[in-house]
Coordinates of N, CA, C and O in Angstrom, one line a residue:
X82 N 75.1 -29.4 9.8 CA 76.0 -29.6 10.9 C 76.1 -30.9 11.7 O 77.3 -31.1 12.4
X83 N 75.4 -32.2 11.1 CA 75.5 -32.8 11.4 C 77.1 -33.9 10.9 O 77.7 -34.3 11.5
X84 N 77.5 -32.8 9.9 CA 78.2 -33.8 9.1 C 79.9 -33.2 9.4 O 81.2 -34.0 9.8
X85 N 79.9 -31.5 10.0 CA 80.8 -30.8 10.6 C 81.2 -31.6 11.8 O 81.9 -31.8 12.3
X86 N 80.2 -32.1 12.6 CA 80.0 -33.1 14.3 C 80.8 -34.2 13.9 O 81.7 -34.7 14.4
X87 N 80.3 -34.7 12.8 CA 81.0 -36.1 12.7 C 82.2 -36.6 11.8 O 83.2 -36.8 12.8
X88 N 83.1 -35.1 11.4 CA 84.5 -35.2 11.3 C 85.0 -34.3 12.7 O 85.6 -35.4 13.1
X89 N 84.1 -33.8 13.4 CA 85.5 -33.1 14.4 C 85.4 -34.7 15.7 O 86.4 -35.1 16.3
X90 N 84.5 -35.4 15.8 CA 84.4 -37.0 16.9 C 85.4 -38.0 15.6 O 86.3 -37.8 16.6
X91 N 85.1 -38.0 14.9 CA 86.0 -38.8 13.6 C 87.9 -38.4 13.7 O 88.6 -39.1 14.6
X92 N 88.0 -37.1 14.0 CA 89.7 -36.3 13.9 C 89.6 -37.2 15.7 O 91.0 -37.4 15.6
X93 N 89.1 -36.5 16.9 CA 89.0 -37.0 17.8 C 90.0 -38.2 18.1 O 90.6 -38.6 19.1
X94 N 88.6 -39.7 17.0 CA 89.2 -40.6 17.3 C 90.8 -41.2 17.0 O 91.1 -41.9 17.2
X95 N 90.8 -40.6 15.2 CA 91.9 -40.7 15.1 C 93.2 -40.3 15.9 O 94.4 -40.7 15.4
X96 N 93.2 -39.1 16.3 CA 94.0 -37.9 17.3 C 94.9 -39.6 18.4 O 95.4 -39.7 18.9
X97 N 93.4 -40.0 19.2 CA 93.9 -41.1 20.3 C 94.6 -42.4 19.5 O 95.9 -42.8 19.9
X98 N 94.0 -43.0 18.4 CA 94.8 -44.1 18.0 C 96.2 -43.8 17.7 O 96.9 -44.2 17.6
X99 N 96.4 -42.3 16.4 CA 97.9 -41.7 16.9 C 99.0 -41.6 17.3 O 99.6 -42.5 17.7
X100 N 98.6 -41.3 18.8 CA 98.9 -41.6 19.9 C 99.2 -42.7 20.3 O 100.7 -42.9 20.7
X101 N 99.0 -43.3 20.2 CA 99.1 -45.0 20.4 C 99.7 -46.0 19.5 O 100.3 -46.3 19.9
X102 N 99.3 -45.1 18.5 CA 100.1 -46.3 17.6 C 101.5 -44.7 16.8 O 101.2 -45.0 15.1
X103 N 102.6 -44.7 17.2 CA 103.6 -43.8 16.9 C 104.5 -44.3 15.8 O 104.9 -45.9 15.8
X104 N 104.5 -44.3 15.1 CA 105.4 -45.2 13.6 C 106.8 -45.3 14.1 O 107.3 -44.1 15.2
X105 N 106.9 -45.6 13.5 CA 108.6 -45.5 12.9 C 109.7 -44.8 12.6 O 109.8 -44.4 11.4
X106 N 110.2 -44.2 14.1 CA 111.1 -42.8 13.7 C 112.3 -43.1 12.9 O 113.2 -41.9 12.3
X107 N 113.0 -44.5 12.3 CA 114.2 -44.8 11.7 C 113.5 -44.5 10.2 O 114.7 -44.3 9.3
X108 N 112.4 -44.5 10.2 CA 111.6 -45.0 9.0 C 111.0 -43.0 7.7 O 110.0 -43.0 8.6
X109 N 111.6 -42.8 7.0 CA 111.2 -41.9 6.7 C 111.1 -41.7 5.3 O 112.3 -41.2 4.3
X110 N 109.9 -42.0 5.0 CA 109.5 -42.3 3.2 C 109.7 -41.2 2.6 O 109.5 -39.7 3.4
X111 N 109.6 -40.7 1.3 CA 109.9 -39.4 0.8 C 109.4 -39.2 0.1 O 108.4 -37.9 -0.5
X112 N 107.8 -40.1 -0.7 CA 106.8 -39.8 -1.2 C 105.5 -40.0 -0.6 O 105.6 -40.7 0.4
X113 N 103.9 -39.4 -0.9 CA 103.1 -39.0 -0.6 C 102.0 -38.7 -1.4 O 102.8 -38.0 -2.2
X114 N 101.4 -39.3 -0.9 CA 99.8 -39.2 -1.8 C 98.3 -38.6 -0.8 O 98.5 -39.7 0.2
X115 N 97.9 -37.7 -1.2 CA 96.4 -37.0 0.3 C 96.2 -36.6 -0.7 O 95.9 -36.4 -1.7
X116 N 94.5 -36.9 -0.2 CA 93.2 -36.4 -0.3 C 92.5 -35.8 0.1 O 92.9 -36.2 1.9
X117 N 91.9 -34.4 0.2 CA 91.3 -33.4 1.2 C 90.0 -34.5 1.5 O 88.9 -34.3 0.9
X118 N 89.4 -34.6 2.6 CA 88.1 -35.1 3.3 C 87.2 -34.6 3.7 O 86.5 -34.1 3.2
X119 N 87.5 -33.4 3.6 CA 86.5 -32.1 4.1 C 85.8 -31.3 3.4 O 84.8 -31.3 3.6
X120 N 86.4 -31.2 2.4 CA 85.8 -30.4 1.2 C 84.5 -30.6 0.4 O 84.1 -29.3 0.2
X121 N 84.6 -32.1 0.2 CA 83.7 -31.7 -0.7 C 82.6 -32.0 -0.3 O 81.1 -31.7 -0.7
X122 N 82.6 -31.9 1.5 CA 81.7 -31.7 2.5 C 81.4 -30.1 3.0 O 80.5 -29.9 2.4
X123 N 82.3 -29.8 3.6 CA 82.5 -28.0 4.0 C 83.4 -28.3 2.8 O 84.7 -27.8 3.4
X124 N 83.7 -26.5 2.4 CA 81.8 -26.0 2.0 C 81.5 -26.7 1.0 O 80.1 -26.4 0.9
X125 N 82.2 -27.9 0.5 CA 81.0 -28.9 -0.2 C 82.0 -28.7 -1.8 O 82.0 -27.7 -2.0
X126 N 81.5 -29.4 -2.3 CA 81.6 -30.1 -3.9 C 83.3 -29.2 -4.2 O 83.2 -29.0 -5.3
X127 N 83.7 -29.5 -3.8 CA 85.5 -29.1 -4.2 C 86.3 -30.7 -3.8 O 86.5 -31.4 -2.4
X128 N 87.0 -31.1 -4.7 CA 87.6 -31.4 -4.8 C 89.0 -31.8 -5.2 O 89.8 -31.0 -5.8
X129 N 90.1 -32.4 -4.1 CA 91.6 -32.2 -3.7 C 92.5 -32.8 -3.0 O 92.3 -33.8 -2.9
X130 N 93.5 -33.4 -4.5 CA 94.5 -33.9 -4.2 C 96.1 -33.9 -4.7 O 96.2 -33.1 -5.0
X131 N 97.0 -34.4 -4.7 CA 98.1 -34.4 -4.5 C 99.3 -35.2 -4.1 O 98.9 -35.9 -2.9
X132 N 100.4 -34.8 -4.8 CA 101.4 -35.7 -4.4 C 102.2 -34.9 -3.6 O 102.9 -33.8 -4.0
X133 N 103.2 -35.0 -2.7 CA 104.2 -34.5 -2.0 C 105.5 -35.1 -2.1 O 105.6 -36.9 -2.7
X134 N 106.5 -35.0 -2.3 CA 108.0 -35.2 -1.8 C 108.7 -35.1 -1.2 O 108.7 -33.4 -0.9
X135 N 109.5 -35.5 0.0 CA 110.4 -34.9 1.1 C 111.7 -33.9 0.4 O 111.9 -35.6 0.0
X136 N 112.1 -33.2 -0.4 CA 112.8 -32.8 0.0 C 114.6 -32.5 0.2 O 115.6 -33.0 0.7
X137 N 114.4 -32.7 2.0 CA 115.6 -32.5 2.9 C 115.2 -33.1 4.1 O 113.9 -32.7 4.5
X138 N 115.7 -33.7 5.2 CA 115.0 -33.6 6.6 C 116.6 -33.5 7.1 O 117.1 -34.0 7.0
X139 N 116.7 -33.6 8.3 CA 117.8 -32.7 9.2 C 117.0 -33.1 11.4 O 115.9 -32.2 11.0
X140 N 116.7 -34.0 11.6 CA 116.0 -34.5 12.5 C 114.8 -35.1 12.5 O 114.0 -35.5 11.9
X141 N 114.5 -33.7 13.5 CA 112.9 -33.3 13.2 C 112.4 -32.6 12.5 O 111.0 -31.9 11.7
X142 N 113.3 -31.4 11.7 CA 112.7 -30.3 10.8 C 113.3 -31.1 9.4 O 113.9 -32.0 8.9
X143 N 112.2 -31.1 8.7 CA 112.0 -31.4 6.7 C 111.5 -30.3 6.0 O 110.4 -29.7 6.6
X144 N 111.8 -30.3 5.4 CA 110.4 -29.9 3.7 C 110.1 -31.0 3.0 O 110.7 -31.5 2.3
X145 N 108.7 -30.9 1.9 CA 108.0 -31.1 1.6 C 107.4 -30.0 0.4 O 107.4 -29.0 0.6
X146 N 107.7 -30.4 -0.8 CA 106.9 -30.1 -2.3 C 105.9 -31.0 -2.8 O 106.1 -31.9 -2.2
X147 N 104.9 -30.4 -3.3 CA 104.0 -30.9 -3.6 C 103.1 -30.7 -4.5 O 103.3 -28.8 -4.9
X148 N 102.7 -31.1 -5.3 CA 101.8 -30.7 -7.2 C 100.6 -31.8 -6.5 O 100.4 -32.3 -6.4
X149 N 99.7 -30.7 -7.0 CA 97.8 -31.5 -7.1 C 97.4 -30.9 -7.6 O 97.4 -30.0 -9.3
X150 N 96.1 -30.9 -7.6 CA 95.0 -30.4 -8.4 C 93.7 -30.0 -7.6 O 93.2 -30.6 -5.9
X151 N 92.6 -29.0 -8.0 CA 91.6 -28.3 -7.2 C 90.6 -28.5 -7.9 O 90.5 -28.1 -9.3
X152 N 89.0 -29.3 -7.6 CA 88.1 -29.3 -8.7 C 87.2 -28.6 -8.1 O 87.2 -29.5 -6.9
X153 N 86.5 -28.3 -9.4 CA 84.9 -27.2 -8.2 C 84.0 -27.7 -9.5 O 84.1 -26.5 -10.1
X154 N 83.3 -28.7 -9.8 CA 82.1 -28.9 -10.6 C 81.3 -27.5 -10.7 O 81.2 -27.2 -9.3
X155 N 80.6 -27.4 -11.8 CA 79.2 -26.3 -11.9 C 78.9 -26.8 -10.7 O 78.2 -27.3 -10.2
X156 N 78.4 -25.3 -10.0 CA 77.3 -25.2 -9.0 C 76.6 -23.5 -9.0 O 77.1 -22.7 -9.4
X157 N 75.1 -23.7 -8.8 CA 74.2 -22.4 -8.9 C 75.1 -21.8 -7.8 O 75.4 -22.0 -6.3
X158 N 75.8 -20.7 -8.1 CA 75.4 -19.5 -6.5 C 74.6 -18.1 -6.7 O 74.4 -17.1 -7.7
X159 N 74.1 -18.3 -5.7 CA 72.4 -17.3 -6.3 C 73.3 -15.6 -6.5 O 72.7 -14.5 -7.5
X160 N 74.5 -14.8 -5.9 CA 74.7 -13.9 -6.1 C 76.1 -14.2 -7.1 O 76.2 -13.1 -8.0
X161 N 76.2 -15.0 -8.1 CA 77.0 -15.0 -8.9 C 76.4 -15.3 -10.5 O 76.9 -15.3 -11.5
X162 N 76.0 -17.1 -9.9 CA 75.0 -17.0 -11.6 C 75.5 -19.1 -11.4 O 76.6 -19.3 -10.1
X163 N 76.0 -19.4 -12.2 CA 76.9 -21.2 -11.9 C 78.1 -20.5 -12.2 O 78.5 -20.0 -12.8
X164 N 79.2 -21.1 -11.4 CA 80.7 -21.6 -11.6 C 81.0 -22.6 -10.8 O 80.5 -23.5 -10.4
X165 N 82.1 -22.3 -11.7 CA 82.5 -23.4 -11.5 C 84.6 -23.3 -12.0 O 84.6 -22.0 -12.3
X166 N 85.4 -23.9 -11.3 CA 86.7 -23.8 -11.5 C 87.4 -25.2 -11.3 O 87.2 -26.0 -10.7
X167 N 88.9 -25.0 -11.7 CA 89.6 -26.1 -11.8 C 90.9 -25.2 -11.7 O 91.2 -24.3 -12.0
X168 N 92.4 -26.2 -11.4 CA 93.7 -25.7 -10.5 C 94.5 -26.6 -10.0 O 94.4 -28.0 -10.2
X169 N 95.5 -26.2 -11.0 CA 96.7 -27.0 -10.5 C 97.6 -26.3 -9.2 O 97.5 -25.1 -9.2
X170 N 97.7 -27.1 -8.1 CA 98.1 -26.4 -7.1 C 99.5 -27.3 -6.6 O 99.7 -28.3 -7.3
X171 N 99.6 -26.0 -6.4 CA 101.8 -26.3 -5.8 C 102.3 -25.9 -4.9 O 101.5 -24.6 -4.4
X172 N 103.1 -26.2 -4.0 CA 103.2 -25.4 -2.5 C 104.5 -26.3 -2.1 O 105.5 -27.0 -2.6
X173 N 104.6 -25.5 -0.8 CA 106.3 -26.2 -0.5 C 105.5 -26.4 1.1 O 104.8 -25.3 1.4
X174 N 106.0 -26.7 2.5 CA 105.2 -27.7 4.1 C 106.7 -27.7 4.4 O 107.5 -28.3 4.2
X175 N 106.6 -26.8 5.2 CA 108.3 -27.0 6.3 C 107.8 -27.5 7.7 O 106.7 -26.7 8.4
X176 N 108.8 -28.9 8.3 CA 108.2 -29.2 9.4 C 108.8 -28.5 10.3 O 110.2 -28.5 9.7
X177 N 108.4 -27.7 11.6 CA 108.8 -27.3 12.2 C 109.8 -28.2 14.0 O 110.4 -27.2 14.4
X178 N 108.5 -28.8 14.1 CA 108.6 -29.9 15.2 C 107.9 -30.5 15.2 O 106.2 -30.6 14.8
X179 N 108.6 -31.6 15.1 CA 107.9 -33.3 15.2 C 106.7 -33.5 13.8 O 107.5 -32.8 12.7
X180 N 106.0 -33.0 14.1 CA 105.0 -33.7 12.6 C 104.1 -31.7 12.5 O 103.3 -31.8 11.7
X181 N 104.4 -30.8 13.3 CA 104.2 -29.4 13.4 C 104.5 -28.8 12.1 O 105.6 -28.7 11.3
X182 N 103.6 -28.1 11.4 CA 104.0 -27.6 10.2 C 103.4 -26.0 9.6 O 102.2 -25.8 9.8
X183 N 104.1 -25.8 8.6 CA 103.8 -24.7 7.8 C 103.7 -24.7 6.5 O 104.2 -25.8 5.7
X184 N 102.9 -24.2 5.8 CA 102.5 -24.6 4.7 C 101.8 -23.3 3.4 O 100.9 -22.1 4.0
X185 N 103.0 -23.1 2.6 CA 102.7 -21.7 0.9 C 102.3 -22.9 0.2 O 102.5 -23.7 -0.6
X186 N 100.6 -22.0 0.5 CA 99.7 -22.9 -1.4 C 99.7 -22.0 -2.2 O 99.4 -20.8 -2.2
X187 N 99.7 -22.2 -3.3 CA 99.3 -21.6 -4.7 C 98.5 -22.7 -6.0 O 98.7 -23.7 -5.6
X188 N 97.4 -22.0 -6.1 CA 96.6 -22.7 -7.0 C 96.9 -21.7 -8.4 O 96.6 -20.5 -8.4
X189 N 96.9 -21.8 -9.3 CA 96.6 -21.4 -10.6 C 95.6 -22.5 -11.4 O 95.8 -23.8 -11.9
X190 N 94.2 -21.5 -12.4 CA 94.0 -22.7 -13.4 C 92.5 -21.5 -13.5 O 92.1 -20.3 -13.2
X191 N 91.8 -22.5 -14.3 CA 90.9 -21.4 -15.3 C 89.2 -21.0 -14.0 O 89.0 -22.5 -13.2
X192 N 88.5 -20.4 -14.0 CA 87.4 -20.0 -13.3 C 85.6 -19.5 -14.3 O 86.3 -19.2 -15.7
X193 N 85.4 -20.4 -13.9 CA 84.0 -20.2 -15.2 C 82.5 -19.7 -15.0 O 82.3 -20.1 -13.2
X194 N 82.6 -18.7 -15.1 CA 81.1 -18.6 -14.5 C 80.1 -18.2 -15.9 O 80.4 -17.5 -16.5
X195 N 78.9 -19.2 -15.7 CA 77.7 -18.9 -16.6 C 76.8 -18.6 -16.5 O 76.2 -18.6 -14.9
X196 N 75.3 -17.5 -17.2 CA 74.3 -17.0 -16.5 C 74.8 -16.5 -15.5 O 73.9 -16.4 -14.8
X197 N 75.9 -15.0 -15.4 CA 75.7 -14.2 -14.4 C 75.0 -13.7 -14.4 O 73.6 -13.1 -14.7
X198 N 74.1 -13.7 -12.0 CA 73.0 -13.0 -11.4 C 73.1 -11.7 -12.1 O 71.5 -11.1 -11.8
X199 N 74.1 -10.9 -12.8 CA 73.7 -9.8 -12.4 C 73.4 -9.5 -14.8 O 72.5 -8.4 -14.2
X200 N 74.1 -9.9 -14.8 CA 74.3 -9.1 -16.7 C 73.9 -10.6 -17.7 O 73.5 -10.3 -18.7
X201 N 73.4 -12.0 -16.6 CA 73.5 -13.1 -17.9 C 74.5 -13.8 -18.5 O 74.2 -14.8 -19.0
X202 N 75.6 -12.8 -18.9 CA 77.0 -12.7 -19.6 C 77.7 -14.3 -18.9 O 77.2 -14.9 -17.7
X203 N 78.8 -15.0 -19.7 CA 79.3 -15.9 -19.3 C 80.8 -15.5 -19.7 O 80.6 -14.3 -19.8
X204 N 81.5 -15.9 -18.5 CA 82.9 -15.0 -18.5 C 84.2 -16.2 -17.7 O 83.6 -17.4 -17.4
X205 N 85.1 -16.1 -18.5 CA 86.2 -16.9 -17.8 C 87.2 -16.1 -17.6 O 87.9 -15.3 -17.8
X206 N 88.0 -17.0 -16.6 CA 89.2 -16.2 -16.4 C 90.0 -16.9 -15.6 O 90.2 -18.3 -15.7
X207 N 91.5 -16.3 -16.1 CA 92.8 -17.8 -15.2 C 93.1 -16.9 -14.1 O 93.3 -15.7 -14.1
X208 N 92.5 -17.7 -12.5 CA 93.1 -17.0 -11.7 C 94.2 -17.5 -11.0 O 94.6 -18.8 -11.2
X209 N 94.6 -17.0 -10.1 CA 95.8 -17.2 -9.3 C 95.7 -16.6 -7.9 O 95.3 -16.4 -7.2
X210 N 95.6 -17.9 -6.6 CA 95.4 -18.1 -5.7 C 96.5 -18.4 -4.3 O 97.0 -19.5 -5.2
X211 N 96.4 -17.8 -3.1 CA 97.5 -18.0 -2.8 C 97.6 -17.9 -0.9 O 96.1 -17.2 -1.0
X212 N 97.9 -19.2 -0.6 CA 97.4 -19.2 0.7 C 98.3 -19.8 1.6 O 99.3 -19.4 1.7
X213 N 98.3 -19.1 3.3 CA 98.7 -19.7 4.6 C 98.5 -20.5 5.0 O 97.3 -20.6 5.8
X214 N 99.1 -21.5 5.9 CA 98.7 -22.8 6.9 C 99.4 -23.2 7.2 O 100.6 -23.6 7.1
X215 N 98.5 -23.3 9.0 CA 99.9 -24.6 9.3 C 98.9 -25.6 10.1 O 97.8 -25.2 10.3
X216 N 99.1 -26.1 10.6 CA 99.3 -27.7 10.6 C 99.8 -28.7 11.3 O 101.0 -28.3 11.5
X217 N 99.6 -30.2 11.6 CA 99.7 -31.3 12.2 C 99.0 -32.8 11.5 O 98.7 -32.7 11.3
X218 N 100.4 -33.2 10.7 CA 100.3 -34.3 10.4 C 100.1 -35.5 12.1 O 101.3 -36.0 12.3
X219 N 99.0 -36.5 11.5 CA 99.2 -37.3 12.8 C 99.3 -38.8 11.9 O 99.0 -39.2 10.8
X220 N 100.9 -39.3 12.1 CA 101.0 -40.6 11.1 C 100.4 -42.0 12.5 O 101.1 -42.0 13.2
X221 N 100.3 -43.3 11.7 CA 99.7 -44.3 12.2 C 101.4 -44.9 11.9 O 102.1 -44.8 11.4
X222 N 100.9 -45.9 12.8 CA 101.9 -47.4 12.4 C 102.3 -47.6 11.0 O 101.1 -47.9 10.1
X223 N 103.4 -47.5 11.2 CA 104.2 -48.0 9.6 C 103.5 -49.1 9.4 O 104.0 -50.2 10.2
X224 N 103.3 -50.0 7.6 CA 102.8 -51.4 7.6 C 103.8 -51.4 6.5 O 104.4 -50.9 5.4
X225 N 104.5 -52.6 6.8 CA 105.7 -53.6 6.3 C 104.7 -54.5 5.1 O 104.0 -55.2 5.6
X226 N 104.7 -54.3 3.9 CA 104.4 -55.0 3.3 C 105.0 -56.3 2.6 O 106.0 -56.8 3.0
X227 N 104.4 -57.4 2.5 CA 105.4 -58.8 2.4 C 106.4 -58.5 1.1 O 107.5 -59.4 1.5
X228 N 106.8 -57.4 0.2 CA 107.7 -57.3 -0.6 C 108.9 -56.7 0.2 O 109.8 -56.9 -0.7
X229 N 108.3 -56.0 1.2 CA 109.7 -55.7 2.4 C 109.8 -54.0 2.3 O 110.0 -53.1 2.8
X230 N 108.6 -53.4 1.4 CA 108.6 -51.9 1.1 C 107.6 -51.7 2.5 O 106.2 -52.2 3.1
X231 N 107.4 -50.5 2.6 CA 106.8 -49.9 3.9 C 105.8 -48.6 3.2 O 106.1 -48.1 2.0
X232 N 104.6 -48.2 4.3 CA 103.8 -47.9 4.1 C 103.7 -47.1 5.2 O 103.2 -47.6 6.4
X233 N 103.1 -45.5 5.3 CA 102.5 -44.8 6.5 C 101.9 -44.3 6.6 O 102.0 -43.5 5.9
X234 N 100.5 -44.4 6.8 CA 99.3 -43.5 6.4 C 99.5 -42.7 7.5 O 99.9 -42.6 8.6
X235 N 98.6 -41.6 7.3 CA 98.3 -40.0 8.0 C 97.1 -39.6 7.6 O 96.0 -40.2 6.4
X236 N 96.9 -38.2 8.7 CA 95.6 -37.8 8.9 C 96.1 -36.3 9.0 O 97.0 -36.0 10.1
X237 N 96.1 -35.5 8.4 CA 96.5 -33.9 8.7 C 95.1 -32.7 8.8 O 94.6 -33.6 7.3
X238 N 95.6 -31.9 10.0 CA 94.6 -31.1 10.1 C 95.9 -29.7 9.6 O 96.5 -29.6 10.6
X239 N 95.1 -28.4 8.7 CA 95.3 -27.7 8.6 C 94.3 -26.2 8.9 O 93.5 -26.5 7.9
X240 N 94.8 -25.3 9.5 CA 94.5 -24.2 9.2 C 94.6 -22.9 8.9 O 96.1 -22.4 8.8
X241 N 94.0 -21.9 8.1 CA 94.9 -20.2 7.9 C 94.3 -20.1 6.7 O 92.7 -19.6 6.4
X242 N 94.6 -19.3 5.4 CA 93.9 -18.3 4.6 C 94.2 -18.4 3.4 O 95.8 -18.4 3.7
X243 N 93.5 -17.8 2.8 CA 93.5 -18.2 1.6 C 93.3 -16.7 0.9 O 92.5 -15.9 1.8
X244 N 94.0 -16.3 0.0 CA 93.4 -15.0 -0.8 C 93.8 -15.1 -2.8 O 94.3 -16.0 -3.1
X245 N 92.1 -14.3 -3.1 CA 92.2 -14.3 -4.6 C 93.5 -13.8 -4.9 O 92.6 -12.4 -5.1
X246 N 94.5 -13.8 -5.8 CA 95.2 -12.5 -5.9 C 95.4 -12.0 -7.1 O 95.6 -11.0 -7.2
X247 N 94.8 -13.0 -8.2 CA 94.5 -12.4 -9.4 C 93.5 -13.3 -10.0 O 93.6 -14.0 -10.0
X248 N 93.1 -12.5 -11.1 CA 92.0 -12.8 -12.1 C 92.1 -12.2 -13.6 O 92.2 -11.0 -13.5
X249 N 92.0 -13.0 -14.6 CA 92.7 -12.4 -15.6 C 91.3 -11.5 -16.2 O 90.8 -11.0 -17.4
X250 N 90.0 -11.7 -16.3 CA 88.6 -11.3 -16.0 C 87.6 -11.7 -15.5 O 87.0 -12.6 -14.9
X251 N 87.4 -10.8 -14.0 CA 86.8 -10.9 -12.9 C 85.2 -10.4 -13.5 O 85.1 -10.1 -14.5
X252 N 84.3 -11.4 -13.1 CA 83.1 -11.6 -13.1 C 82.2 -11.2 -12.1 O 82.7 -10.9 -10.8
X253 N 81.1 -10.0 -12.6 CA 80.3 -9.3 -11.8 C 79.1 -10.3 -10.4 O 79.2 -11.4 -10.7
X254 N 80.0 -9.7 -9.4 CA 78.7 -10.5 -8.0 C 78.1 -9.3 -7.3 O 78.5 -8.3 -7.2
X255 N 76.7 -9.6 -7.0 CA 75.7 -9.1 -6.2 C 76.4 -8.6 -5.3 O 77.2 -9.3 -4.1
X256 N 76.5 -7.2 -4.8 CA 77.0 -7.0 -3.4 C 78.4 -7.2 -3.2 O 79.0 -7.0 -1.9
X257 N 79.2 -7.0 -4.3 CA 80.6 -7.6 -4.1 C 81.0 -6.4 -4.0 O 80.9 -4.8 -4.2
X258 N 82.3 -6.1 -2.8 CA 83.0 -4.9 -2.2 C 84.2 -5.4 -2.9 O 85.6 -4.3 -2.3
X259 N 84.9 -6.3 -3.5 CA 86.3 -6.6 -3.8 C 87.1 -7.9 -2.4 O 86.4 -8.5 -1.8
X260 N 87.8 -8.3 -3.6 CA 88.7 -9.7 -2.8 C 89.0 -9.6 -1.4 O 89.7 -8.3 -0.7
X261 N 88.9 -10.4 -0.2 CA 89.3 -10.4 1.0 C 89.9 -11.6 1.3 O 89.3 -12.6 0.7
X262 N 91.4 -11.9 2.3 CA 91.4 -12.7 2.7 C 90.6 -14.3 3.1 O 89.6 -13.6 3.6
X263 N 90.2 -15.5 3.1 CA 89.7 -16.6 3.7 C 89.7 -17.0 4.3 O 90.9 -17.4 4.0
X264 N 89.2 -17.4 6.0 CA 89.7 -18.6 6.2 C 89.1 -20.0 5.8 O 88.5 -20.2 5.0
X265 N 90.5 -20.9 6.0 CA 90.1 -22.3 4.8 C 90.3 -24.0 6.1 O 91.6 -23.2 6.8
X266 N 90.0 -24.8 6.0 CA 90.7 -25.3 6.7 C 90.4 -26.5 5.9 O 90.0 -27.1 5.1
X267 N 91.4 -27.7 6.5 CA 91.4 -29.1 5.8 C 91.5 -30.5 6.5 O 92.2 -30.0 7.8
X268 N 91.1 -31.1 5.9 CA 91.5 -32.5 6.0 C 92.0 -33.4 5.7 O 91.1 -33.9 4.8
X269 N 93.4 -33.4 5.5 CA 93.6 -34.8 4.7 C 94.1 -36.1 5.1 O 94.7 -35.9 6.1
X270 N 93.7 -37.5 4.0 CA 94.1 -38.1 4.6 C 95.4 -38.8 3.1 O 94.9 -38.8 2.0
X271 N 96.4 -38.7 4.3 CA 97.5 -39.9 2.9 C 98.2 -40.8 3.6 O 98.1 -41.7 4.4
X272 N 98.9 -41.0 2.6 CA 100.1 -42.2 2.4 C 101.7 -41.9 2.2 O 101.6 -41.3 1.1
X273 N 102.6 -42.2 3.2 CA 103.2 -41.8 2.3 C 104.0 -43.2 2.5 O 104.5 -44.0 2.9
X274 N 104.9 -43.2 1.1 CA 106.2 -44.5 0.9 C 107.0 -44.1 0.3 O 107.3 -43.0 0.1

């Protein structure tokens, strides 16, 4: 709970800083790199990063595509056994007003279940996950380096739903009644260049 409170306070502080240091609107870099700061803490043990590319822009409307990774090292789950998964993530982010955006998220990769809680067996599966998020990107003041190149740091927060759409080899889970959409929140620290 302390970690979640700290994240909320940090987000509030950064929002105030962002409002005071608005970026140069004439500068629109195409590339970006971002890391999810929230997932290693909550829900925990998940690491995600991605590269973004702005494919088009018309005034405040813009579209980004992205490609990244999702890593969850093995962890013990009481209802499943030891679980781990890795995925290639890709998607599209549509900016609809200023930095307000909608995002279509997809992830594909292997999932592993060892020492299953029900039958003690090991399971390997190829999993496909989809998601829909809405969020806002807070951009900080653009920094011009000595060589003339510019970078724009940012913080974005998103909320939405994910759904495990397909598994090649599902593993048994204690008291499991089937896949359901689940809530997801993100807090991404990034740099556009």
